[in-house]
Tab-separated table of C-alpha atoms in Angstrom:
chain	number	residue	atom	x	y	z
A	547	MET	CA	-15.268	-10.750	13.941
A	548	SER	CA	-14.849	-7.889	11.446
A	549	ILE	CA	-12.480	-8.136	8.478
A	550	LEU	CA	-10.101	-5.679	10.114
A	551	ASP	CA	-10.123	-7.822	13.261
A	552	GLN	CA	-9.301	-10.832	11.097
A	553	ILE	CA	-6.356	-8.968	9.555
A	554	TYR	CA	-5.016	-8.122	13.005
A	555	GLU	CA	-5.422	-11.747	14.058
A	556	LYS	CA	-3.505	-12.937	10.974
A	557	ALA	CA	-0.698	-10.504	11.760
A	558	LYS	CA	-0.371	-11.783	15.314
A	559	GLN	CA	-0.113	-15.388	14.114
A	560	HIS	CA	2.859	-14.595	11.833
A	561	PRO	CA	4.579	-11.362	12.951
A	562	GLN	CA	6.718	-9.919	10.172
A	563	ARG	CA	9.856	-7.787	10.461
A	564	VAL	CA	8.978	-4.229	9.456
A	565	ALA	CA	11.784	-1.719	8.813
A	566	PHE	CA	11.049	1.917	9.734
A	567	PRO	CA	13.466	4.394	8.117
A	568	GLU	CA	11.540	7.391	9.509
A	569	ALA	CA	11.423	6.266	13.124
A	570	GLU	CA	12.611	9.605	14.529
A	571	ASN	CA	9.169	10.926	13.623
A	572	GLU	CA	7.045	10.822	16.765
A	573	LYS	CA	3.893	9.441	15.116
A	574	MET	CA	5.851	6.774	13.274
A	575	MET	CA	7.707	5.643	16.385
A	576	GLN	CA	4.476	5.497	18.392
A	577	ALA	CA	2.767	3.385	15.715
A	578	ALA	CA	5.799	1.091	15.439
A	579	TYR	CA	5.932	0.699	19.209
A	580	GLU	CA	2.251	-0.050	19.713
A	581	THR	CA	2.026	-2.584	16.889
A	582	GLY	CA	5.266	-4.191	18.089
A	583	LYS	CA	4.275	-4.267	21.760
A	584	ASP	CA	0.962	-5.903	20.875
A	585	GLY	CA	2.734	-8.638	18.922
A	586	TYR	CA	1.564	-7.773	15.400
A	587	ILE	CA	5.032	-7.059	13.996
A	588	ILE	CA	8.728	-7.033	14.859
A	589	PRO	CA	9.685	-3.336	14.478
A	590	ILE	CA	13.162	-2.476	13.184
A	591	LEU	CA	14.168	1.181	13.598
A	592	VAL	CA	16.700	2.190	10.940
A	593	GLY	CA	18.898	5.286	11.278
A	594	ASP	CA	21.096	6.742	14.020
A	595	ALA	CA	20.659	3.943	16.556
A	596	GLN	CA	21.943	5.942	19.530
A	597	LYS	CA	19.577	8.835	18.806
A	598	LEU	CA	16.658	6.473	18.158
A	599	GLN	CA	17.221	4.654	21.439
A	600	ALA	CA	17.423	7.950	23.333
A	601	LEU	CA	14.213	9.161	21.686
A	602	SER	CA	12.380	5.941	22.500
A	603	GLU	CA	13.299	6.252	26.176
A	604	GLU	CA	12.507	9.975	26.235
A	605	ARG	CA	9.055	9.178	24.839
A	606	GLY	CA	8.452	6.552	27.514
A	607	TYR	CA	8.736	3.406	25.382
A	608	ASP	CA	10.228	0.083	26.380
A	609	SER	CA	13.238	-0.051	24.044
A	610	SER	CA	13.320	-3.852	24.178
A	611	VAL	CA	10.298	-3.854	21.831
A	612	PHE	CA	12.488	-2.426	19.062
A	613	CYS	CA	15.402	-3.737	17.037
A	614	PHE	CA	17.808	-0.870	16.318
A	615	VAL	CA	19.889	-0.799	13.126
A	616	ASP	CA	22.620	1.839	12.860
A	617	ILE	CA	23.249	2.850	9.260
A	618	GLN	CA	26.807	3.915	10.157
A	619	GLU	CA	27.788	0.481	11.478
A	620	GLU	CA	30.192	-0.726	8.798
A	621	GLU	CA	30.243	-4.486	9.377
A	622	TYR	CA	26.516	-5.037	8.980
A	623	LYS	CA	26.290	-2.507	6.157
A	624	ASN	CA	29.020	-4.311	4.216
A	625	LYS	CA	27.280	-7.631	4.817
A	626	LEU	CA	24.057	-6.224	3.337
A	627	ILE	CA	25.877	-4.779	0.335
A	628	GLY	CA	27.580	-8.105	-0.357
A	629	MET	CA	24.294	-10.008	-0.153
A	630	TYR	CA	22.534	-7.485	-2.388
A	631	VAL	CA	25.044	-7.291	-5.231
A	632	ALA	CA	25.287	-11.104	-5.265
A	633	GLN	CA	21.616	-11.349	-6.262
A	634	PRO	CA	20.989	-11.900	-9.991
A	635	GLY	CA	19.723	-8.949	-11.959
A	636	ARG	CA	21.040	-6.260	-9.623
A	637	PHE	CA	22.607	-3.314	-11.442
A	638	LEU	CA	23.853	-1.125	-8.585
A	639	LYS	CA	27.506	-1.713	-7.715
A	640	GLU	CA	29.030	-1.646	-4.228
A	641	LYS	CA	30.117	2.015	-4.179
A	642	ALA	CA	26.897	3.368	-5.650
A	643	LEU	CA	24.846	1.239	-3.254
A	644	ALA	CA	26.911	2.362	-0.251
A	645	ARG	CA	26.229	6.002	-1.165
A	646	ARG	CA	22.499	5.340	-1.441
A	647	MET	CA	22.491	3.572	1.919
A	648	GLN	CA	23.457	6.767	3.710
A	649	ASP	CA	19.725	7.444	3.432
A	650	PRO	CA	17.750	5.278	5.908
A	651	LEU	CA	15.017	4.737	3.288
A	652	TYR	CA	17.429	3.035	0.887
A	653	TYR	CA	19.143	1.189	3.736
A	654	ALA	CA	15.812	-0.261	4.887
A	655	MET	CA	14.937	-1.371	1.368
A	656	VAL	CA	18.287	-3.096	0.932
A	657	MET	CA	17.563	-4.972	4.184
A	658	GLN	CA	14.219	-5.987	2.725
A	659	ALA	CA	15.689	-6.986	-0.640
A	660	VAL	CA	18.085	-9.435	1.065
A	661	GLU	CA	15.347	-10.740	3.404
A	662	GLU	CA	16.585	-9.093	6.584
A	663	ALA	CA	13.115	-7.514	6.766
A	664	GLU	CA	9.785	-8.302	5.140
A	665	VAL	CA	8.389	-4.752	4.800
A	666	THR	CA	9.700	-1.207	4.397
A	667	PHE	CA	7.261	1.269	5.918
A	668	ALA	CA	7.654	4.982	5.123
A	669	GLY	CA	5.807	8.043	3.855
A	670	ILE	CA	5.648	10.433	6.820
A	671	ASP	CA	8.877	12.282	6.008
A	672	ASN	CA	9.507	11.025	2.477
A	673	THR	CA	7.232	11.919	-0.414
A	674	THR	CA	5.431	9.292	-2.463
A	675	GLY	CA	7.914	10.012	-5.251
A	676	ASP	CA	10.844	9.314	-2.902
A	677	VAL	CA	9.372	5.962	-1.854
A	678	LEU	CA	8.510	4.930	-5.420
A	679	LEU	CA	11.960	5.789	-6.745
A	680	ALA	CA	13.712	3.895	-3.968
A	681	GLY	CA	11.386	0.922	-4.412
A	682	GLN	CA	11.951	0.719	-8.168
A	683	MET	CA	15.717	1.066	-7.766
A	684	ILE	CA	16.261	-1.299	-4.815
A	685	ILE	CA	13.302	-3.715	-4.620
A	686	GLY	CA	12.390	-3.943	-8.308
A	687	MET	CA	9.099	-4.791	-9.975
A	688	GLN	CA	7.156	-8.015	-10.318
A	689	PRO	CA	7.730	-9.870	-13.592
A	690	GLY	CA	5.250	-8.796	-16.238
A	691	ILE	CA	4.211	-5.638	-14.378
A	692	SER	CA	5.071	-2.262	-15.882
A	693	THR	CA	2.770	-0.017	-13.837
A	694	ILE	CA	3.233	0.739	-10.160
A	695	SER	CA	-0.127	1.615	-8.650
A	696	SER	CA	-1.856	1.673	-5.302
A	697	ILE	CA	-4.995	0.615	-3.545
A	698	GLY	CA	-6.521	1.894	-0.336
A	699	LEU	CA	-9.011	0.384	2.085
A	700	CYS	CA	-11.637	2.787	3.448
A	701	ASP	CA	-13.496	1.982	6.666
A	702	ILE	CA	-16.491	4.323	6.441
A	703	PRO	CA	-18.768	4.751	9.483
A	704	GLY	CA	-22.416	4.364	8.495
A	705	PHE	CA	-21.661	2.943	5.056
A	706	GLU	CA	-23.572	-0.258	4.377
A	707	GLY	CA	-21.952	-1.701	1.305
A	708	SER	CA	-21.514	-5.244	0.096
A	709	GLU	CA	-18.624	-5.694	2.564
A	710	GLY	CA	-20.147	-3.761	5.439
A	711	SER	CA	-18.325	-0.477	6.104
A	712	LEU	CA	-15.295	-1.368	3.960
A	713	LEU	CA	-14.551	-0.288	0.394
A	714	ALA	CA	-11.320	-0.756	-1.555
A	715	VAL	CA	-10.383	2.131	-3.865
A	716	GLY	CA	-7.548	2.867	-6.291
A	717	ASP	CA	-5.499	4.445	-7.595
A	718	SER	CA	-5.500	7.440	-5.246
A	719	ALA	CA	-1.763	8.053	-4.937
A	720	VAL	CA	0.498	7.001	-7.796
A	721	CYS	CA	-0.671	7.054	-11.441
A	722	THR	CA	-1.450	10.653	-12.382
A	723	ASN	CA	-3.353	10.102	-15.618
A	724	PRO	CA	-3.309	6.408	-16.542
A	725	ASN	CA	-4.112	5.406	-20.090
A	726	ALA	CA	-6.582	2.590	-20.782
A	727	GLU	CA	-3.907	-0.138	-20.544
A	728	GLN	CA	-2.588	1.229	-17.242
A	729	LEU	CA	-6.109	1.617	-15.877
A	730	ALA	CA	-6.841	-2.025	-16.721
A	731	SER	CA	-3.605	-3.045	-14.980
A	732	ILE	CA	-4.588	-1.079	-11.864
A	733	ALA	CA	-7.978	-2.831	-11.761
A	734	ILE	CA	-6.432	-6.281	-12.139
A	735	SER	CA	-3.783	-5.613	-9.479
A	736	ALA	CA	-6.431	-4.248	-7.111
A	737	CYS	CA	-8.577	-7.362	-7.501
A	738	ASP	CA	-5.609	-9.618	-6.787
A	739	THR	CA	-4.627	-7.542	-3.728
A	740	VAL	CA	-8.039	-7.601	-2.046
A	741	LYS	CA	-8.494	-11.288	-2.783
A	742	ALA	CA	-5.150	-12.139	-1.157
A	743	LEU	CA	-5.486	-9.746	1.771
A	744	LEU	CA	-9.181	-9.893	2.606
A	745	ASP	CA	-10.362	-13.185	1.092
A	746	TRP	CA	-12.996	-11.202	-0.816
A	747	GLU	CA	-14.390	-12.256	-4.147
A	748	PRO	CA	-13.597	-8.953	-5.884
A	749	ARG	CA	-16.369	-7.051	-7.667
A	750	CYS	CA	-14.533	-4.225	-9.369
A	751	ALA	CA	-16.271	-1.120	-10.755
A	752	MET	CA	-14.441	1.248	-13.071
A	753	VAL	CA	-16.054	4.636	-12.527
A	754	SER	CA	-16.477	7.882	-14.448
A	755	TYR	CA	-19.100	10.617	-14.804
A	756	SER	CA	-21.135	8.308	-17.055
A	757	THR	CA	-23.037	5.061	-16.553
A	758	LEU	CA	-23.014	2.780	-19.598
A	759	GLY	CA	-23.047	5.520	-22.202
A	760	SER	CA	-25.142	8.142	-20.391
A	761	GLY	CA	-22.343	10.608	-21.165
A	762	GLN	CA	-19.904	10.959	-24.046
A	763	GLY	CA	-16.308	12.060	-24.481
A	764	GLU	CA	-12.730	10.838	-24.459
A	765	LEU	CA	-12.581	10.713	-20.646
A	766	ILE	CA	-15.348	8.121	-20.752
A	767	ASP	CA	-13.873	6.322	-23.761
A	768	LYS	CA	-10.703	5.638	-21.755
A	769	VAL	CA	-12.663	3.898	-19.002
A	770	VAL	CA	-14.734	1.883	-21.485
A	771	GLU	CA	-11.559	0.711	-23.207
A	772	ALA	CA	-9.938	-0.140	-19.865
A	773	VAL	CA	-12.893	-2.365	-18.924
A	774	LYS	CA	-12.541	-4.177	-22.250
A	775	ILE	CA	-8.788	-4.712	-21.816
A	776	ALA	CA	-9.115	-5.896	-18.221
A	777	ARG	CA	-11.797	-8.418	-19.151
A	778	GLU	CA	-9.712	-9.747	-22.037
A	779	GLN	CA	-6.638	-10.134	-19.833
A	780	ARG	CA	-8.461	-11.572	-16.817
A	781	PRO	CA	-11.845	-13.039	-17.747
A	782	ASP	CA	-11.878	-14.765	-14.338
A	783	LEU	CA	-12.372	-11.424	-12.564
A	784	ALA	CA	-15.669	-9.523	-12.156
A	785	ILE	CA	-14.683	-6.136	-13.600
A	786	ASP	CA	-17.423	-3.933	-15.022
A	787	GLY	CA	-18.258	-0.368	-16.017
A	788	GLU	CA	-18.276	2.374	-16.889
A	789	PHE	CA	-20.401	3.311	-13.875
A	790	GLN	CA	-21.004	6.477	-11.934
A	791	PHE	CA	-19.897	6.045	-8.348
A	792	ASP	CA	-23.412	5.772	-6.915
A	793	ALA	CA	-24.377	3.171	-9.521
A	794	ALA	CA	-21.311	1.160	-8.498
A	795	ILE	CA	-22.070	0.957	-4.773
A	796	SER	CA	-25.835	1.512	-4.358
A	797	PRO	CA	-28.239	-1.307	-5.328
A	798	ALA	CA	-31.126	1.176	-5.590
A	799	VAL	CA	-29.246	3.473	-7.977
A	800	ALA	CA	-27.915	0.547	-9.984
A	801	ALA	CA	-31.456	-0.776	-10.427
A	802	LYS	CA	-32.414	2.537	-12.089
A	803	LYS	CA	-29.266	3.245	-14.110
A	804	VAL	CA	-27.878	-0.155	-15.124
A	805	GLY	CA	-30.291	-1.792	-17.534
A	806	ARG	CA	-28.496	-5.120	-17.855
A	807	GLU	CA	-27.149	-7.962	-15.754
A	808	SER	CA	-24.002	-7.142	-13.804
A	809	LYS	CA	-22.112	-8.956	-11.047
A	810	VAL	CA	-20.685	-5.603	-9.985
A	811	ALA	CA	-23.255	-2.797	-10.327
A	812	GLY	CA	-24.665	-1.745	-6.962
A	813	LYS	CA	-22.434	-4.127	-5.036
A	814	ALA	CA	-18.868	-3.197	-5.951
A	815	ASN	CA	-16.288	-3.797	-3.232
A	816	VAL	CA	-13.442	-2.376	-5.359
A	817	VAL	CA	-13.721	0.998	-7.106
A	818	ILE	CA	-11.152	2.169	-9.678
A	819	TRP	CA	-10.882	5.924	-10.251
A	820	PRO	CA	-10.201	7.208	-13.797
A	821	ASP	CA	-7.278	9.411	-12.725
A	822	LEU	CA	-5.420	10.806	-9.724
A	823	ASN	CA	-7.432	14.036	-9.568
A	824	VAL	CA	-10.588	12.030	-8.952
A	825	GLY	CA	-8.896	9.510	-6.661
A	826	ASN	CA	-7.128	11.962	-4.385
A	827	VAL	CA	-10.142	14.262	-4.018
A	828	ALA	CA	-12.495	11.310	-3.447
A	829	VAL	CA	-10.406	9.830	-0.645
A	830	LYS	CA	-10.074	13.214	1.078
A	831	LEU	CA	-13.860	13.665	0.858
A	832	ILE	CA	-14.439	10.209	2.316
A	833	GLN	CA	-12.045	10.995	5.167
A	834	GLN	CA	-13.242	14.541	5.919
A	835	PHE	CA	-17.002	14.165	5.499
A	836	GLY	CA	-17.394	10.418	5.989
A	837	HIS	CA	-15.020	10.415	8.988
A	838	ALA	CA	-13.402	7.320	7.515
A	839	ASN	CA	-10.064	5.736	8.210
A	840	ALA	CA	-8.373	5.264	4.837
A	841	TYR	CA	-5.716	2.564	5.083
A	842	GLY	CA	-3.064	2.827	2.439
A	843	PRO	CA	-1.972	3.546	-0.114
A	844	MET	CA	-0.838	-0.061	-0.539
A	845	LEU	CA	1.629	-0.007	-3.389
A	846	GLN	CA	1.188	-2.696	-6.030
A	847	GLY	CA	3.669	-4.002	-8.568
A	848	PHE	CA	6.861	-4.292	-6.500
A	849	ASN	CA	8.592	-7.607	-5.857
A	850	LYS	CA	8.042	-7.090	-2.128
A	851	VAL	CA	5.688	-5.056	0.042
A	852	VAL	CA	6.630	-1.376	0.133
A	853	CYS	CA	4.241	0.895	2.037
A	854	ASP	CA	3.864	4.640	1.531
A	855	CYS	CA	1.493	6.023	4.137
A	856	SER	CA	-0.134	9.439	3.998
A	857	ARG	CA	1.838	12.247	5.651
A	858	GLY	CA	-1.350	13.516	7.280
A	859	ALA	CA	-2.410	10.124	8.664
A	860	PRO	CA	-3.227	9.842	12.393
A	861	VAL	CA	-1.474	7.191	14.483
A	862	SER	CA	-4.531	4.889	14.377
A	863	GLU	CA	-4.423	4.883	10.591
A	864	ILE	CA	-0.650	4.353	10.484
A	865	LYS	CA	-1.015	1.350	12.797
A	866	GLY	CA	-3.667	-0.144	10.528
A	867	ASN	CA	-1.420	0.338	7.518
A	868	ILE	CA	1.498	-1.325	9.291
A	869	VAL	CA	-0.566	-4.372	10.183
A	870	ILE	CA	-2.076	-4.616	6.692
A	871	SER	CA	1.341	-4.384	5.067
A	872	ALA	CA	2.668	-7.116	7.362
A	873	VAL	CA	-0.201	-9.455	6.454
A	874	ARG	CA	0.351	-8.770	2.753
A	875	ALA	CA	4.040	-9.597	3.182
A	876	ALA	CA	3.244	-12.848	4.995
A	877	GLY	CA	0.964	-13.804	2.114
A	878	MET	CA	3.731	-13.203	-0.428
A	879	ARG	CA	6.256	-15.467	1.311
């Protein structure tokens, strides 16, 4: 059984409630329906319930698979507001929260914050910035975490890496130009995510255009410093670099370029990009030329699982992201 098969099996054992604030979107509704019908999740469609129900029937879906939540229904909305503002540390007051909840994205996150749902799944109609802002305002961040970041899981046909065809990569969506401290935080979060989700022993490579001093410059210095910080903060994790990408994932290249012992070189299962330019371009290359499914981005640093999928993702990829996010949420409970 492949790792992705194992993730799907985990999801089916403990289906989580996933709130979809963009369910009018045809791809999103199809993905929600198929993952719900197959028993991986309990899909909650958030918005204009009457319109959503009509759309589901028009598209040929069995509406009984869905739970419909109408954001204009006052009694339930007031119940959510009361539960939310009663939580310690919440700064939004009733009126301000009610205004925000006119947007299905914020409504879904309030449901999640008060444990009426385990996951908020968006990103088709909302930008990454929209999802991040709503998540920071409504869900909040994990104690001790100051950097929201992301990790993706690439399933690359023909790739024979240390975990078969799978490779975890980050950050490809959130941190534009992380400094050394932020880069170290991204690496640590990524290791913790893949360990919890995939049961991998993470081997994390921090990459640049240089392998162990083969190049020079401040772009490289940042990565070198990030490796040092990450190791000091989490000596239990195998984090190494700086490596060029091929030296990180290819044993043959690592044997030539890395002239010292390394638990990571040539067999990395987690790769950390130095900035968003590199990360975004790299993932698009992997998808377009490697014909890979890239699951994610999985946002890291929030108190609960918030998922921002790619607006260009096909239904198959959206379904994978939904199931992955549900398994992550089950692991956090």
